[in-house]
Coordinates of N, CA, C and O in Angstrom, one line a residue:
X1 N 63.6 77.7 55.8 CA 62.6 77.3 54.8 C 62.8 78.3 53.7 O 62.6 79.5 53.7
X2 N 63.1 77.3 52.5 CA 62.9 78.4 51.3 C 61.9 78.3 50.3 O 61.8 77.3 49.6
X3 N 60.9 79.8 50.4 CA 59.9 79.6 49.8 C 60.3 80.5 48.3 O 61.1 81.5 48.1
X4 N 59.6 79.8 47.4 CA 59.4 81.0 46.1 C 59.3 82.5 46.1 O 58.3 83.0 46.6
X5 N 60.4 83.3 45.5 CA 60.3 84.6 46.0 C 61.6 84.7 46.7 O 62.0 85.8 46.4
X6 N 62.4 84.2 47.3 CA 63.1 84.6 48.4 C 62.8 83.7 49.7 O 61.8 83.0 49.8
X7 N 64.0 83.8 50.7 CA 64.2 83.5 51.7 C 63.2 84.6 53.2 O 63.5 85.7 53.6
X8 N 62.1 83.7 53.6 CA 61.0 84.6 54.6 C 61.8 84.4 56.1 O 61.4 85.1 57.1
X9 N 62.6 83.9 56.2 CA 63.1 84.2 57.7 C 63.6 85.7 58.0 O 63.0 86.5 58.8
X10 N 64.6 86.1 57.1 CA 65.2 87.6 57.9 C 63.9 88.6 57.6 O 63.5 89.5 58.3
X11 N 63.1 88.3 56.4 CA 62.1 88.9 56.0 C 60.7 89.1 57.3 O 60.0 90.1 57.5
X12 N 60.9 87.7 57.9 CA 59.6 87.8 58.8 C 60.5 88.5 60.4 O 59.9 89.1 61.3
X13 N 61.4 88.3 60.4 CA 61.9 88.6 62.0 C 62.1 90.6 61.6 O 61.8 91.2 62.6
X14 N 62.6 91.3 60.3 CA 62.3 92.8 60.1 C 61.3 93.2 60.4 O 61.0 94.1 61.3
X15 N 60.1 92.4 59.4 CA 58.6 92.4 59.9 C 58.3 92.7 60.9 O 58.0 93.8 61.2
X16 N 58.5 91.5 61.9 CA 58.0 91.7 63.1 C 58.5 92.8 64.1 O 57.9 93.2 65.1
X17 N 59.6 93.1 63.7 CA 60.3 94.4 64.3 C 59.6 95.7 64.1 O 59.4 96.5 65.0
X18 N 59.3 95.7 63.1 CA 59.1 97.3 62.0 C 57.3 97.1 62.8 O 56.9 98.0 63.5
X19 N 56.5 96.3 62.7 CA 55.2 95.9 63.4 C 55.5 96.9 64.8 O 55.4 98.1 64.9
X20 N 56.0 95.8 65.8 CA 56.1 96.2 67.4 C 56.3 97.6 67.3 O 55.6 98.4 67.8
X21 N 57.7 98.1 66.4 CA 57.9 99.3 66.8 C 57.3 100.5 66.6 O 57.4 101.5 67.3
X22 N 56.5 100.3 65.2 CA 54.8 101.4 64.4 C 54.3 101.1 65.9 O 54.1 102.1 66.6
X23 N 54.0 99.6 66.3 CA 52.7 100.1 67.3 C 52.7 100.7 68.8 O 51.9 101.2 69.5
X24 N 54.1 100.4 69.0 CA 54.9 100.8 70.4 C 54.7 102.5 70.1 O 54.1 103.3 70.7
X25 N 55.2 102.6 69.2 CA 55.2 104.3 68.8 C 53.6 104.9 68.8 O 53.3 106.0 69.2
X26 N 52.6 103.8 68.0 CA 51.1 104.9 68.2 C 50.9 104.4 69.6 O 50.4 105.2 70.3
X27 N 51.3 103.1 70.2 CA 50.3 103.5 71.9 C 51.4 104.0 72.7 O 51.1 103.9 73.9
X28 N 52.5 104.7 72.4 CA 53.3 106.0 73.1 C 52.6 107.0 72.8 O 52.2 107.7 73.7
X29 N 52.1 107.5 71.5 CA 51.9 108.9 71.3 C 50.1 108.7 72.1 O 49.7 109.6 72.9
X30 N 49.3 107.5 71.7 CA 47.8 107.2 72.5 C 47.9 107.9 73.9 O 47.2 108.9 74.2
X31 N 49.1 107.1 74.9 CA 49.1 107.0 76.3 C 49.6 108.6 76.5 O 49.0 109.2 77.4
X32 N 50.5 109.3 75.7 CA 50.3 110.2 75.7 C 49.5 111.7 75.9 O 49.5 112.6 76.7
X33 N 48.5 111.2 74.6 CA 47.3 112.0 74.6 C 46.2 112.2 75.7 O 45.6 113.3 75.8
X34 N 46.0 110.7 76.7 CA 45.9 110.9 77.5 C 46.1 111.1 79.2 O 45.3 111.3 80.1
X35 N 47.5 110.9 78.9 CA 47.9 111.0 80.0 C 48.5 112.4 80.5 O 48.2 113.2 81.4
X36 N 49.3 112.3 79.5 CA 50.3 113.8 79.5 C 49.7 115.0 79.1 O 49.7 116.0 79.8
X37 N 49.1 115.0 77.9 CA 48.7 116.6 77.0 C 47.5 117.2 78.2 O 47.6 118.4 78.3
X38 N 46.5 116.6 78.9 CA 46.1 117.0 79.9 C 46.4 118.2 81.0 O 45.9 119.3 81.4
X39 N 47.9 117.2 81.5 CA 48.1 118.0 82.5 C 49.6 119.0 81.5 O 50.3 119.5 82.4
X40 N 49.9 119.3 80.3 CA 50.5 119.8 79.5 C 49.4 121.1 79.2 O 49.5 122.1 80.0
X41 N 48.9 121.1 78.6 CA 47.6 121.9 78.2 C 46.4 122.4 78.9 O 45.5 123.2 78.5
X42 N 46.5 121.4 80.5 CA 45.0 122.2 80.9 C 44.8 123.4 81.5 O 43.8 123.7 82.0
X43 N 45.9 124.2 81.4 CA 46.0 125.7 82.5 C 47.0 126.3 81.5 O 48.2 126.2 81.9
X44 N 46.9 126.9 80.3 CA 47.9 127.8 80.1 C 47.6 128.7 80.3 O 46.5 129.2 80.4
X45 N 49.1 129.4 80.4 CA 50.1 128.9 80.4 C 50.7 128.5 81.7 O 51.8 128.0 81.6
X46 N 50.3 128.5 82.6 CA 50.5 127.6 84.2 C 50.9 126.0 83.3 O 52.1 125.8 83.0
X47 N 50.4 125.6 83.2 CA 50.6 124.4 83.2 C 51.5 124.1 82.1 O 52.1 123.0 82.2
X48 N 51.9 124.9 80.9 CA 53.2 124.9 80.1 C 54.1 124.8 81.2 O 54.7 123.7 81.3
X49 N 54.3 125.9 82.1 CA 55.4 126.1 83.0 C 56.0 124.7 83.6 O 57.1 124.3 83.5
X50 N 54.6 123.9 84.5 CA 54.6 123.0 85.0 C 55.2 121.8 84.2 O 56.2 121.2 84.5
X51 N 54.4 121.6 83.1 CA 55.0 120.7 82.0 C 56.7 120.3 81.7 O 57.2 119.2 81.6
X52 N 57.3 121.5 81.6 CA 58.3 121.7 81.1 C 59.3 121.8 82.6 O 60.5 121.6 82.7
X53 N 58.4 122.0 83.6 CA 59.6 121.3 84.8 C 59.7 120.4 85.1 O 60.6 120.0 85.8
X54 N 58.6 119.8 84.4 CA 58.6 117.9 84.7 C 59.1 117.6 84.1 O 60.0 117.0 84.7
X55 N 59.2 117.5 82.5 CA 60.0 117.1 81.5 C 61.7 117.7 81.8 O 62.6 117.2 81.1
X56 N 61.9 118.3 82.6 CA 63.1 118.6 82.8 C 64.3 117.5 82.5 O 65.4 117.9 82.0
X57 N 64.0 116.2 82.7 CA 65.3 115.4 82.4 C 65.1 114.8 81.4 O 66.1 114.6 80.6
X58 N 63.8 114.2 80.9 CA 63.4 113.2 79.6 C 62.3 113.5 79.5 O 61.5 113.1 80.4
X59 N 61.6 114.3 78.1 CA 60.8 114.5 77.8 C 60.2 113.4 76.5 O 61.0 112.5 75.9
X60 N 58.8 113.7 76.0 CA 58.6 113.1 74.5 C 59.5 113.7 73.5 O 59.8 112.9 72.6
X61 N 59.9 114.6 73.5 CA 61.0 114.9 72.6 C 62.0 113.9 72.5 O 62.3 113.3 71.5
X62 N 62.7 113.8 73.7 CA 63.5 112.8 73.9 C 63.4 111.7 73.3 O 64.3 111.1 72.7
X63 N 61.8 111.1 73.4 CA 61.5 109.5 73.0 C 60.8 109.5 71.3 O 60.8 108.8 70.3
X64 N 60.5 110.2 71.6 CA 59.5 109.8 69.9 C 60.3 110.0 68.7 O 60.0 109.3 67.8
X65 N 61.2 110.9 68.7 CA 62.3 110.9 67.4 C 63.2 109.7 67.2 O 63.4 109.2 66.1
X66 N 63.7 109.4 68.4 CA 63.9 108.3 68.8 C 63.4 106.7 67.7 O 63.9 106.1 66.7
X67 N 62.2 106.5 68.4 CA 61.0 105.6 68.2 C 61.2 105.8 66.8 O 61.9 104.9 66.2
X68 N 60.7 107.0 66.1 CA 60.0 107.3 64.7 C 61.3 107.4 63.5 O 61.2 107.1 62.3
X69 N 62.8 107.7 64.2 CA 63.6 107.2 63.5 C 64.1 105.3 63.4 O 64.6 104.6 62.4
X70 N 63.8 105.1 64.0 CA 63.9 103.3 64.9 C 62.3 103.0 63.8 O 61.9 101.9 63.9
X71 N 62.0 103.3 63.4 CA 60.5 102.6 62.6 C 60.7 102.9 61.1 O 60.2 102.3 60.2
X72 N 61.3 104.1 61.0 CA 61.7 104.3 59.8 C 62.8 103.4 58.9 O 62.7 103.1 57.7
X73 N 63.9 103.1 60.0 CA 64.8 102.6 59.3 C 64.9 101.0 58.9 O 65.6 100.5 58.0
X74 N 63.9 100.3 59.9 CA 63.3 99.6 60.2 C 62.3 99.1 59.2 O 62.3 98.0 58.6
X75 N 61.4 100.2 59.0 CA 61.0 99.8 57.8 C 61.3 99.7 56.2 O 60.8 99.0 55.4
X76 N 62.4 100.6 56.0 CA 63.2 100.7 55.4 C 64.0 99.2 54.8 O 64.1 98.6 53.7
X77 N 64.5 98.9 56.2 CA 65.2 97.5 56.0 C 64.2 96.5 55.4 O 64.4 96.0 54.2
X78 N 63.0 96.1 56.4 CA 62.1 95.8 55.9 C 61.4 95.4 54.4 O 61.0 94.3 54.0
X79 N 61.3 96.7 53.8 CA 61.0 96.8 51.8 C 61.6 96.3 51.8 O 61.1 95.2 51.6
X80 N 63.3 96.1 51.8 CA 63.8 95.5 51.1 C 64.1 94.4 51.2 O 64.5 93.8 50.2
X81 N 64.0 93.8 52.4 CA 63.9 92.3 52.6 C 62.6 91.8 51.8 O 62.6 90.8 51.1
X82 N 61.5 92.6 52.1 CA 59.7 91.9 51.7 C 59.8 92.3 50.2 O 58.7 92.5 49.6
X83 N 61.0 92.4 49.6 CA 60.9 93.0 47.7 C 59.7 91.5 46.8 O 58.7 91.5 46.0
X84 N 60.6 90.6 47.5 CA 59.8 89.4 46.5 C 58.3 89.1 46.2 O 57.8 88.5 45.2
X85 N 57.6 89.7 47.5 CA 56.1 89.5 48.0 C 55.7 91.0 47.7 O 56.2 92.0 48.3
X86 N 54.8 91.2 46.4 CA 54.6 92.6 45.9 C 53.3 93.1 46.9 O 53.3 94.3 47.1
X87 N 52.3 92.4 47.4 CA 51.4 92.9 48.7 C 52.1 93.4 49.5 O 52.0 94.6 49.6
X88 N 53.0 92.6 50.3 CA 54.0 92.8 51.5 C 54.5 94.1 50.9 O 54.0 95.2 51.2
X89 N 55.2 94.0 50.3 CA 55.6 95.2 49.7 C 54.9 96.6 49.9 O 55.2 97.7 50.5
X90 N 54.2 96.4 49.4 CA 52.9 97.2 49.3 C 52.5 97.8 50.4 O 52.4 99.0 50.3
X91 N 52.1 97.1 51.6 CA 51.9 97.4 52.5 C 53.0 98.1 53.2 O 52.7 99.3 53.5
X92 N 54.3 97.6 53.6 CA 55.2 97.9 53.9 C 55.9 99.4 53.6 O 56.4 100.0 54.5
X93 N 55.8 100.0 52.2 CA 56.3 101.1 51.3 C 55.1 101.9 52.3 O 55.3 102.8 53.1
X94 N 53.9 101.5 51.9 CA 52.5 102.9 52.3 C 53.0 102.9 54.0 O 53.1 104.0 54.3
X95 N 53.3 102.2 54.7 CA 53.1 102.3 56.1 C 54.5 103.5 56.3 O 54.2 104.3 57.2
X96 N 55.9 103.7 55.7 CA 57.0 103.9 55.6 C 57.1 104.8 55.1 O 58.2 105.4 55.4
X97 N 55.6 105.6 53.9 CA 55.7 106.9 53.4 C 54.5 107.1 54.7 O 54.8 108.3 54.7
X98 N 53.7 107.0 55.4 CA 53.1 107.9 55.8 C 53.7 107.9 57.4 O 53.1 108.3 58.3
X99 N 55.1 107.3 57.6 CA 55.4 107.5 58.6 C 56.6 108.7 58.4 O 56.9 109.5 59.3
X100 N 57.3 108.7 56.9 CA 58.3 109.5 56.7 C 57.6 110.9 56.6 O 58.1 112.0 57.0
X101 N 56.4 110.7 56.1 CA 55.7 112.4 55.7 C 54.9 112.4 57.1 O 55.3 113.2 57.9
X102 N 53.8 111.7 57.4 CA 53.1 112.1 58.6 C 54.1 112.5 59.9 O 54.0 113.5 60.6
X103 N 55.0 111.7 60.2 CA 56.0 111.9 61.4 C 56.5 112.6 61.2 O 56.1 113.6 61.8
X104 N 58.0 112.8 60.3 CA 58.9 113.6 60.2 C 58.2 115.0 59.5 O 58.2 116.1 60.0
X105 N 57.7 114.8 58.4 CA 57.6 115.8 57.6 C 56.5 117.0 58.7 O 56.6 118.2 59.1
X106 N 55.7 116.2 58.6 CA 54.4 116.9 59.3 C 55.1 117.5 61.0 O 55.0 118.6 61.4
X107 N 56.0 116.2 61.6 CA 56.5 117.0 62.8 C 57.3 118.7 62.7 O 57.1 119.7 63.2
X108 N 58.3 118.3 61.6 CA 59.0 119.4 61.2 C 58.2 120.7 60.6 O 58.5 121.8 60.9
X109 N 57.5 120.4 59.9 CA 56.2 121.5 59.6 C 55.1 122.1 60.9 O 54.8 123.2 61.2
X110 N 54.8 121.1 61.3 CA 53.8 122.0 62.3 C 54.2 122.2 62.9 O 54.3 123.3 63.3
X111 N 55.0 120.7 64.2 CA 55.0 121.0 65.6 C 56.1 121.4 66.2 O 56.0 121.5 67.4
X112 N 57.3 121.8 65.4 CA 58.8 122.3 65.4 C 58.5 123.7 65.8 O 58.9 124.1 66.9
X113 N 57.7 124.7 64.9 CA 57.9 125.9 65.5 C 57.0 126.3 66.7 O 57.2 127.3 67.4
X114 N 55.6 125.1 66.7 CA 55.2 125.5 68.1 C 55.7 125.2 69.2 O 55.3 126.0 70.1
X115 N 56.5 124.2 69.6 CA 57.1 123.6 70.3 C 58.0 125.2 70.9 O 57.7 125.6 72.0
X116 N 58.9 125.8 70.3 CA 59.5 126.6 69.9 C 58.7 127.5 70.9 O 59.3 127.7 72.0
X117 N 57.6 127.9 70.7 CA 56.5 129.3 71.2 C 56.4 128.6 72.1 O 57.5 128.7 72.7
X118 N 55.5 127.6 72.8 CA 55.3 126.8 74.1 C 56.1 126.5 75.1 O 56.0 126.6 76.3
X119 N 57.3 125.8 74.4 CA 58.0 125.3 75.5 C 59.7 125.8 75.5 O 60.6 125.3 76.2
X120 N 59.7 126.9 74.7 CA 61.6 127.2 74.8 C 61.5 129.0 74.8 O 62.5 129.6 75.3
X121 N 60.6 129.7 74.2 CA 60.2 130.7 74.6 C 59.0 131.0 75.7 O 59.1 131.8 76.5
X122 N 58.1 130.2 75.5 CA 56.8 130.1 76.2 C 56.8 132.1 76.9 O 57.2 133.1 76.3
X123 N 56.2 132.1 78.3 CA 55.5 133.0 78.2 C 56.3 134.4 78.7 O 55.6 135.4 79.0
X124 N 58.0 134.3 78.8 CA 59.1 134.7 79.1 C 58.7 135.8 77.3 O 58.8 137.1 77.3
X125 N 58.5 135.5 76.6 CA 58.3 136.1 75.0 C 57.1 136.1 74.4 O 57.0 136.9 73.5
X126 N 56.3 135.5 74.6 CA 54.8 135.9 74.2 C 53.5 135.8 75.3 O 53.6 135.2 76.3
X127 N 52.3 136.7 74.9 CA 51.4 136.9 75.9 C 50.5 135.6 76.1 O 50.5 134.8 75.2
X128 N 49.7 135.2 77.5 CA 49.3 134.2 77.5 C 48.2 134.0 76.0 O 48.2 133.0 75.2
X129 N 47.5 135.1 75.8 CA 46.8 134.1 74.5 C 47.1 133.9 73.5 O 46.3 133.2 72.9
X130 N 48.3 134.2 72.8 CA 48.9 133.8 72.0 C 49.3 132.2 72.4 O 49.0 131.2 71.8
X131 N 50.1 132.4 73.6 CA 50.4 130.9 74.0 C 49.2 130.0 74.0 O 49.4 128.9 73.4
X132 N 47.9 130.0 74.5 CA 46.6 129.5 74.5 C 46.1 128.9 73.1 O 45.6 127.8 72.9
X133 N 46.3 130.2 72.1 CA 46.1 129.5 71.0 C 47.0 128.8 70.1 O 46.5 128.2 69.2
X134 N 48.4 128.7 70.3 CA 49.4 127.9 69.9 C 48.7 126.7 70.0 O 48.4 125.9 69.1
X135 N 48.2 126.7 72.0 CA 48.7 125.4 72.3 C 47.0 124.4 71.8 O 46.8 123.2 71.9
X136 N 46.3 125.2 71.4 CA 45.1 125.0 70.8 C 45.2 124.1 69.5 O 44.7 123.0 69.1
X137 N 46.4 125.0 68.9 CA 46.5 124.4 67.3 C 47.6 123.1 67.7 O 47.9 122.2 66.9
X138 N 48.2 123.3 69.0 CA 49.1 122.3 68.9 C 48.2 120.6 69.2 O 48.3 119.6 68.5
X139 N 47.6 120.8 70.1 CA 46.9 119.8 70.5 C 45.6 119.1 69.3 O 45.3 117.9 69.2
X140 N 44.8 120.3 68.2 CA 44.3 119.9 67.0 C 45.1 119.0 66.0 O 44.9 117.9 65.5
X141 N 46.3 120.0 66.1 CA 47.4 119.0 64.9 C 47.6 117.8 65.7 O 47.1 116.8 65.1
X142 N 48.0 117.5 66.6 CA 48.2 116.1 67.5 C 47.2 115.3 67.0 O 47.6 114.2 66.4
X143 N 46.1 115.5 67.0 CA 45.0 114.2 66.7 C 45.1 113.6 65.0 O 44.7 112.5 64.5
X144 N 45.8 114.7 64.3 CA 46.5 114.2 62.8 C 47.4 113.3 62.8 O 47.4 112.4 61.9
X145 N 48.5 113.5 63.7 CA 49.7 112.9 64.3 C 49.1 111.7 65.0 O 49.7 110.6 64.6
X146 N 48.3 111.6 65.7 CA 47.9 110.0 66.2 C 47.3 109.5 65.5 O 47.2 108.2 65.5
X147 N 46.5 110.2 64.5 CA 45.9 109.0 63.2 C 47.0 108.6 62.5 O 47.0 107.5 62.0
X148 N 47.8 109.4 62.3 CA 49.2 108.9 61.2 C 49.5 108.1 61.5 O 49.9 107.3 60.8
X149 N 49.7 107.9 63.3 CA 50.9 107.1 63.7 C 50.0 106.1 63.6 O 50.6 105.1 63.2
X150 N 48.4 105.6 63.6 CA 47.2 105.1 63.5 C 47.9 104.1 62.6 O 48.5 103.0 62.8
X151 N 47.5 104.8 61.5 CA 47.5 104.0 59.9 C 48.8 103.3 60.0 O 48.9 102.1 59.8
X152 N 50.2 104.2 60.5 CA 51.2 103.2 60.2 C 51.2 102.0 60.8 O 51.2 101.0 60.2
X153 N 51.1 102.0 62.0 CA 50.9 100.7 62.7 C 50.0 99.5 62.2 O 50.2 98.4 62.5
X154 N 49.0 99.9 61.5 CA 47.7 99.1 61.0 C 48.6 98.8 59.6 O 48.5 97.6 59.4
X155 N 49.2 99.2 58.9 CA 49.8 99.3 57.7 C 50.7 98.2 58.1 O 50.3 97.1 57.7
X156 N 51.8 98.3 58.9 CA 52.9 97.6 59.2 C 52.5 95.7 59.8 O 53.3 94.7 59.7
X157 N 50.9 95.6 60.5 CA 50.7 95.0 61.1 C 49.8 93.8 60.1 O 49.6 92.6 60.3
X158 N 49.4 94.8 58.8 CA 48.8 93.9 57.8 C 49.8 93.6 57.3 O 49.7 92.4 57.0
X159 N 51.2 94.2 56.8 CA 52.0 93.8 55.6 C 52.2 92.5 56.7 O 51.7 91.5 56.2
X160 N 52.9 92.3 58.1 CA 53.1 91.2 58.4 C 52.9 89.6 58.3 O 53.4 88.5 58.1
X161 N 51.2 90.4 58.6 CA 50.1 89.3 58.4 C 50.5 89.0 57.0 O 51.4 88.1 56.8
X162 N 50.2 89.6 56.2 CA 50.3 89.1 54.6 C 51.6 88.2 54.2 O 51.7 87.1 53.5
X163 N 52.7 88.9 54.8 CA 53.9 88.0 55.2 C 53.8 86.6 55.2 O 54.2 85.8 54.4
X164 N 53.3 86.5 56.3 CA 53.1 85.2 56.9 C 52.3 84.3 55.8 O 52.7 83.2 55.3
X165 N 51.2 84.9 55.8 CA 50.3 84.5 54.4 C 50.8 84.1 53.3 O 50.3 83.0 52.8
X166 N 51.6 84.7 52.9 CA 52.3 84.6 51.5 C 53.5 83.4 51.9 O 53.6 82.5 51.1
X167 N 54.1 83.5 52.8 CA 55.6 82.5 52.9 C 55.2 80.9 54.0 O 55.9 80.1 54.6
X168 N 53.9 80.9 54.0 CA 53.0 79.9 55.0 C 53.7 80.0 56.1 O 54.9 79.6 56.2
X169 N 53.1 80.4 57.3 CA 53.6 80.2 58.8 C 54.1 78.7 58.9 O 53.8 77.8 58.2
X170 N 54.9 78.7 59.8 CA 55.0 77.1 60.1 C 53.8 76.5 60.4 O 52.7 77.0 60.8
X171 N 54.0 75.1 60.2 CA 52.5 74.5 60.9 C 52.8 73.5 61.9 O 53.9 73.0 62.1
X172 N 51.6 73.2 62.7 CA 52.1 73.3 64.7 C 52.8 71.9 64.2 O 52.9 71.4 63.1
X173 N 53.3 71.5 65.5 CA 54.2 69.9 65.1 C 53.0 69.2 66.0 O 52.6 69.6 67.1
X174 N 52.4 67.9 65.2 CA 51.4 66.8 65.8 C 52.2 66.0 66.1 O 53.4 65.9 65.8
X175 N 51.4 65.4 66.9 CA 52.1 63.8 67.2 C 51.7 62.9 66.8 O 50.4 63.0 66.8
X176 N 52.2 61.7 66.4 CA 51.3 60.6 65.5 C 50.8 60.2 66.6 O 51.2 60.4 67.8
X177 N 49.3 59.5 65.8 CA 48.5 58.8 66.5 C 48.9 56.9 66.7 O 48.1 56.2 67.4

């Protein structure tokens, strides 16, 4: 179907990719927060130790750069398929900068060099309360990091909607009467 504006098929199937993969990524980092940072954070530095022997073969490191590159580029592709729909757009670009600056930027800024102190020097090079308060500020900044990943997913999940809105969903097939 070709609507005014451009062609909404490759446009709606990026969409829906760039969607799943924002939200797959905040209910990883959600399940996370509660699952993992727990037993990550409740005994330091005991439980750093512990953490990091579990993580031993695949940690979040492993997964979320992963994920947050896969949503970037994604969305990426995305803008430029949704160029003709300036909402879509719109939405799409904001979801895309606050995943480039909240994810990457903000990861590489805060949680790069604590990561560093916690889990690759941990308590082998610094005293437990140093490590305690790292992992203090590490787990504060996290709740910034799950609102970001928050917004993008909400961001990505409206541009869709609006998508759809804008290029009319199909409509169901009736049967005559």
């Amino acid at each position: 179907m070709t609507v005014r504006g451009g062609r909404p098929g490759p446009a709606r199937l990026a969409s829906i990719v760039f969607a799943w993969l924002a939200i797959t990524t905040f209910s990883g980092v959600l399940v996370e927060t509660w699952l993992v940072y727990p037993n990550i954070f409740g005994d330091v530095p005991a439980s750093l130790a512990r953490g990091s022997e579990f993580f031993s073969e695949v940690g979040p490191g492993d997964v979320f750069p992963v994920l947050g590159a896969a949503t970037l580029v994604t969305g990426a592709v995305t803008a430029g398929l949704v160029w003709p729909w300036p909402a879509v757009r719109l939405r799409v670009l904001a979801a895309v900068g606050v995943n480039l600056v909240g994810e990457f930027g903000f990861s590489a800024w805060y949680f790069w060099p604590r990561n560093q102190v916690l889990f690759t020097e941990g308590a082998a090079v610094h005293p437990a309360g140093e490590l305690a308060r790292v992992a203090w500020e590490f787990e504060t900044g996290h709740w910034l990091r799950l609102g970001l990943c928050a917004v993008t997913a909400v961001l990505a999940f409206a541009a869709l909607l609006r998508l759809l809105e804008r290029t009319g969903a199909p409509a169901p097939v009736r049967e005559p009467v």
